[in-house]
Amino acid sequence: MQFLPVRNARLLSLLQNLTDTFFNDDAVKNILNNSFKTIDQDISEHHPVSDEYLKKALELKLKDYGFPRAANGFGMGKTGPEDNWKDFIPYQVKISSIGKFLGSPYNALTMLYPNDGYIGWHHNGNASGYNILLTYSQDGNGCFKYYRQKTKEIIELPDIKGWSAKVGYYPNDRTETEKVYWHSAKTEKARISIAWILNHKKMWENMIADISNNDFDRQILKQEHMS
């Protein structure tokens, strides 16, 4: 996954419209005052974003970690387990407008992280494709982490204040088992993440160009975990 600056004025306007009132909304405040933790019963002794958790997860069944098994956050979509998603319909409409602007019909994730929120190590190999991840951080005190399988390194990409994007490819956990893209995220202060997954590389590249106003150096997309 690579960091991508958001430079498109129209996109920035749509994103700003989403966050202008978001954290002052009573429904949002109510969510942030509650806990939506899920616990991985197989690795409950380690924090889900820790190196120790990843090491243990790598020893278990690959298919069990396509989706995150531990998280502290609220899924704002209709398909989430929470029963108060209706409070977020106005924001879902705004997120849908962002997706239409980008040209992507499939919003794979909209996640609200509370203070000290996180999403544990997983690889999305059961939902492979080209990914666009937009993140809003109130003050830049969160991060995205990924595991580089070839070198056994854990790489940390710090958040920046405001909106930013990350782009990458999720390999299939059945046909590309040695390349699956393990990743996790955490934050000290509440943040939002919105993700789209696409099956068409050219459409994905066009979205990247739109987000960055064509200033993005596409050569970085040739790095080994995106090949």
Short mmCIF file of C-alpha atoms in Angstrom, two decimals:
data_model
loop_
_atom_site.label_atom_id
_atom_site.label_comp_id
_atom_site.label_asym_id
_atom_site.label_seq_id
_atom_site.Cartn_x
_atom_site.Cartn_y
_atom_site.Cartn_z
CA MET A 1 0.00 0.00 0.00
CA GLN A 2 1.31 3.42 -0.93
CA PHE A 3 0.43 6.88 0.37
CA LEU A 4 -1.37 9.11 -2.12
CA PRO A 5 -1.99 12.86 -1.62
CA VAL A 6 -5.56 14.04 -2.21
CA ARG A 7 -5.25 17.08 -4.52
CA ASN A 8 -8.49 17.01 -6.50
CA ALA A 9 -10.46 20.11 -5.47
CA ARG A 10 -13.87 18.57 -6.16
CA LEU A 11 -13.04 15.43 -4.18
CA LEU A 12 -11.66 17.50 -1.30
CA SER A 13 -14.91 19.47 -1.27
CA LEU A 14 -16.99 16.28 -1.07
CA LEU A 15 -14.79 14.90 1.70
CA GLN A 16 -14.87 18.15 3.65
CA ASN A 17 -18.65 18.20 3.36
CA LEU A 18 -18.67 14.78 5.03
CA THR A 19 -16.51 15.80 7.98
CA ASP A 20 -17.70 19.38 8.53
CA THR A 21 -20.42 18.29 10.96
CA PHE A 22 -19.50 14.66 11.51
CA PHE A 23 -17.72 14.79 14.86
CA ASN A 24 -20.26 17.26 16.27
CA ASP A 25 -23.19 14.99 15.40
CA ASP A 26 -24.96 13.57 18.46
CA ALA A 27 -25.27 10.13 16.81
CA VAL A 28 -21.52 10.10 16.20
CA LYS A 29 -20.80 11.25 19.76
CA ASN A 30 -23.02 8.46 21.05
CA ILE A 31 -21.11 5.88 19.04
CA LEU A 32 -17.76 7.25 20.20
CA ASN A 33 -18.89 6.92 23.83
CA ASN A 34 -19.61 3.21 23.38
CA SER A 35 -17.41 0.20 22.77
CA PHE A 36 -17.71 -1.97 19.68
CA LYS A 37 -14.76 -4.25 20.34
CA THR A 38 -14.56 -7.68 18.79
CA ILE A 39 -12.07 -10.14 20.24
CA ASP A 40 -10.07 -12.83 18.47
CA GLN A 41 -10.53 -15.79 20.80
CA ASP A 42 -7.52 -17.56 19.28
CA ILE A 43 -5.12 -14.66 19.97
CA SER A 44 -6.61 -12.81 22.90
CA GLU A 45 -3.32 -12.34 24.75
CA HIS A 46 -1.85 -9.82 22.29
CA HIS A 47 -3.07 -6.43 21.06
CA PRO A 48 -4.54 -6.98 17.56
CA VAL A 49 -2.17 -4.46 15.93
CA SER A 50 0.96 -5.72 17.67
CA ASP A 51 3.86 -7.56 16.06
CA GLU A 52 3.18 -10.48 18.42
CA TYR A 53 -0.40 -10.81 17.20
CA LEU A 54 0.74 -10.90 13.58
CA LYS A 55 3.37 -13.53 14.35
CA LYS A 56 0.74 -15.76 15.91
CA ALA A 57 -1.79 -15.12 13.10
CA LEU A 58 0.82 -16.18 10.52
CA GLU A 59 0.94 -19.58 12.21
CA LEU A 60 -2.83 -20.12 11.96
CA LYS A 61 -5.11 -20.87 8.99
CA LEU A 62 -4.73 -18.26 6.26
CA LYS A 63 -8.43 -18.33 5.35
CA ASP A 64 -9.41 -17.37 8.90
CA TYR A 65 -7.78 -13.94 8.58
CA GLY A 66 -9.28 -12.67 5.35
CA PHE A 67 -11.53 -10.44 7.42
CA PRO A 68 -10.28 -8.89 10.69
CA ARG A 69 -11.10 -11.01 13.73
CA ALA A 70 -10.43 -8.24 16.25
CA ALA A 71 -11.36 -4.57 16.03
CA ASN A 72 -12.50 -1.54 17.97
CA GLY A 73 -14.66 0.43 15.57
CA PHE A 74 -18.12 0.96 14.14
CA GLY A 75 -19.11 -0.10 10.63
CA MET A 76 -21.34 2.66 9.23
CA GLY A 77 -22.90 0.53 6.48
CA LYS A 78 -26.28 -1.20 6.46
CA THR A 79 -24.62 -4.61 6.53
CA GLY A 80 -22.93 -4.04 9.89
CA PRO A 81 -24.06 -5.88 13.02
CA GLU A 82 -25.10 -2.68 14.79
CA ASP A 83 -28.80 -1.81 14.88
CA ASN A 84 -28.43 1.99 14.79
CA TRP A 85 -26.99 2.36 11.27
CA LYS A 86 -30.03 4.47 10.33
CA ASP A 87 -28.46 7.41 12.18
CA PHE A 88 -25.80 7.43 9.48
CA ILE A 89 -28.03 7.52 6.40
CA PRO A 90 -27.12 11.20 5.67
CA TYR A 91 -23.44 10.25 5.73
CA GLN A 92 -24.02 7.15 3.62
CA VAL A 93 -25.58 9.42 0.99
CA LYS A 94 -22.47 11.62 1.05
CA ILE A 95 -20.18 8.59 0.84
CA SER A 96 -22.21 7.32 -2.11
CA SER A 97 -21.63 10.69 -3.82
CA ILE A 98 -17.89 10.30 -3.28
CA GLY A 99 -18.01 6.82 -4.81
CA LYS A 100 -19.92 8.09 -7.83
CA PHE A 101 -17.40 10.88 -8.30
CA LEU A 102 -14.55 8.36 -8.21
CA GLY A 103 -16.42 5.99 -10.52
CA SER A 104 -16.50 3.05 -8.11
CA PRO A 105 -19.78 1.28 -7.33
CA TYR A 106 -18.47 -0.94 -4.52
CA ASN A 107 -17.82 0.70 -1.17
CA ALA A 108 -16.13 -2.17 0.66
CA LEU A 109 -15.75 -0.47 4.04
CA THR A 110 -16.78 2.63 5.96
CA MET A 111 -15.31 2.48 9.43
CA LEU A 112 -15.53 4.92 12.33
CA TYR A 113 -12.74 4.40 14.83
CA PRO A 114 -13.23 5.77 18.36
CA ASN A 115 -10.39 7.02 20.53
CA ASP A 116 -7.85 4.18 20.77
CA GLY A 117 -9.64 2.44 17.91
CA TYR A 118 -8.03 -0.22 15.74
CA ILE A 119 -8.54 -2.96 13.19
CA GLY A 120 -6.46 -6.08 13.76
CA TRP A 121 -4.09 -7.81 11.38
CA HIS A 122 -5.84 -9.41 8.38
CA HIS A 123 -5.20 -9.73 4.62
CA ASN A 124 -8.46 -9.29 2.62
CA GLY A 125 -7.42 -12.25 0.48
CA ASN A 126 -11.05 -13.33 0.39
CA ALA A 127 -11.96 -10.01 -1.27
CA SER A 128 -9.02 -9.51 -3.61
CA GLY A 129 -8.68 -6.57 -5.96
CA TYR A 130 -7.29 -3.09 -6.42
CA ASN A 131 -7.90 -0.90 -3.40
CA ILE A 132 -8.50 2.79 -2.75
CA LEU A 133 -8.50 3.74 0.95
CA LEU A 134 -9.46 7.27 2.02
CA THR A 135 -8.70 8.17 5.64
CA TYR A 136 -9.57 11.18 7.75
CA SER A 137 -7.47 11.78 10.88
CA GLN A 138 -8.32 14.60 13.25
CA ASP A 139 -4.72 15.28 14.18
CA GLY A 140 -2.54 12.67 12.47
CA ASN A 141 -1.96 10.40 15.47
CA GLY A 142 -2.92 7.11 13.84
CA CYS A 143 -1.17 4.76 11.45
CA PHE A 144 -1.58 2.00 8.87
CA LYS A 145 0.73 -1.03 9.13
CA TYR A 146 1.50 -3.72 6.58
CA TYR A 147 3.71 -6.81 6.40
CA ARG A 148 6.19 -7.21 3.54
CA GLN A 149 6.36 -10.97 3.12
CA LYS A 150 9.54 -11.11 1.04
CA THR A 151 11.66 -9.32 3.65
CA LYS A 152 9.60 -10.19 6.76
CA GLU A 153 9.33 -6.47 7.57
CA ILE A 154 6.49 -4.60 9.23
CA ILE A 155 6.08 -1.18 7.63
CA GLU A 156 4.23 1.68 9.34
CA LEU A 157 2.60 4.51 7.38
CA PRO A 158 1.66 7.37 9.74
CA ASP A 159 -1.60 9.24 9.25
CA ILE A 160 -1.51 12.90 8.36
CA LYS A 161 -3.96 15.48 9.68
CA GLY A 162 -7.06 15.69 7.50
CA TRP A 163 -7.80 13.54 4.45
CA SER A 164 -5.31 11.31 2.65
CA ALA A 165 -5.42 8.22 0.47
CA LYS A 166 -3.60 4.89 0.22
CA VAL A 167 -3.66 2.65 -2.83
CA GLY A 168 -2.66 -0.96 -3.36
CA TYR A 169 -3.62 -4.48 -4.41
CA TYR A 170 -5.02 -7.32 -2.29
CA PRO A 171 -3.84 -10.70 -3.70
CA ASN A 172 -6.18 -13.69 -3.63
CA ASP A 173 -5.65 -16.02 -0.66
CA ARG A 174 -6.32 -19.12 -2.79
CA THR A 175 -4.19 -18.39 -5.87
CA GLU A 176 -1.57 -16.00 -4.44
CA THR A 177 -1.05 -17.37 -0.95
CA GLU A 178 2.56 -16.25 -0.73
CA LYS A 179 1.64 -12.66 -1.61
CA VAL A 180 -1.38 -11.95 0.60
CA TYR A 181 -1.27 -8.45 2.00
CA TRP A 182 -1.37 -8.49 5.79
CA HIS A 183 -2.29 -5.10 7.25
CA SER A 184 -3.77 -3.37 10.29
CA ALA A 185 -4.48 0.14 11.59
CA LYS A 186 -4.81 2.01 14.86
CA THR A 187 -5.49 5.53 16.11
CA GLU A 188 -5.31 7.51 19.34
CA LYS A 189 -8.12 9.88 18.34
CA ALA A 190 -11.30 9.15 16.36
CA ARG A 191 -10.80 8.67 12.61
CA ILE A 192 -12.73 7.55 9.52
CA SER A 193 -11.69 5.10 6.81
CA ILE A 194 -13.58 4.55 3.53
CA ALA A 195 -12.46 1.84 1.12
CA TRP A 196 -13.31 0.82 -2.43
CA ILE A 197 -12.18 -2.38 -4.14
CA LEU A 198 -12.07 -2.69 -7.93
CA ASN A 199 -11.42 -5.63 -10.24
CA HIS A 200 -10.23 -3.53 -13.17
CA LYS A 201 -6.69 -2.20 -12.99
CA LYS A 202 -7.22 0.55 -15.60
CA MET A 203 -10.25 1.91 -13.72
CA TRP A 204 -8.18 1.87 -10.52
CA GLU A 205 -5.37 3.79 -12.22
CA ASN A 206 -7.87 6.35 -13.51
CA MET A 207 -9.19 6.80 -9.96
CA ILE A 208 -5.63 7.36 -8.75
CA ALA A 209 -5.11 10.00 -11.44
CA ASP A 210 -8.36 11.72 -10.47
CA ILE A 211 -7.51 11.76 -6.76
CA SER A 212 -4.04 13.20 -7.29
CA ASN A 213 -4.84 15.45 -10.28
CA ASN A 214 -2.43 13.37 -12.41
CA ASP A 215 0.55 14.42 -10.27
CA PHE A 216 1.01 10.99 -8.75
CA ASP A 217 4.13 9.13 -9.89
CA ARG A 218 2.74 5.78 -11.03
CA GLN A 219 6.18 4.19 -10.93
CA ILE A 220 5.69 3.47 -7.23
CA LEU A 221 2.82 1.15 -8.21
CA LYS A 222 5.43 -1.20 -9.64
CA GLN A 223 6.81 -2.07 -6.22
CA GLU A 224 6.79 -5.78 -5.44
CA HIS A 225 3.61 -5.95 -3.40
CA MET A 226 1.61 -4.31 -6.21
CA SER A 227 2.99 -6.31 -9.14
#
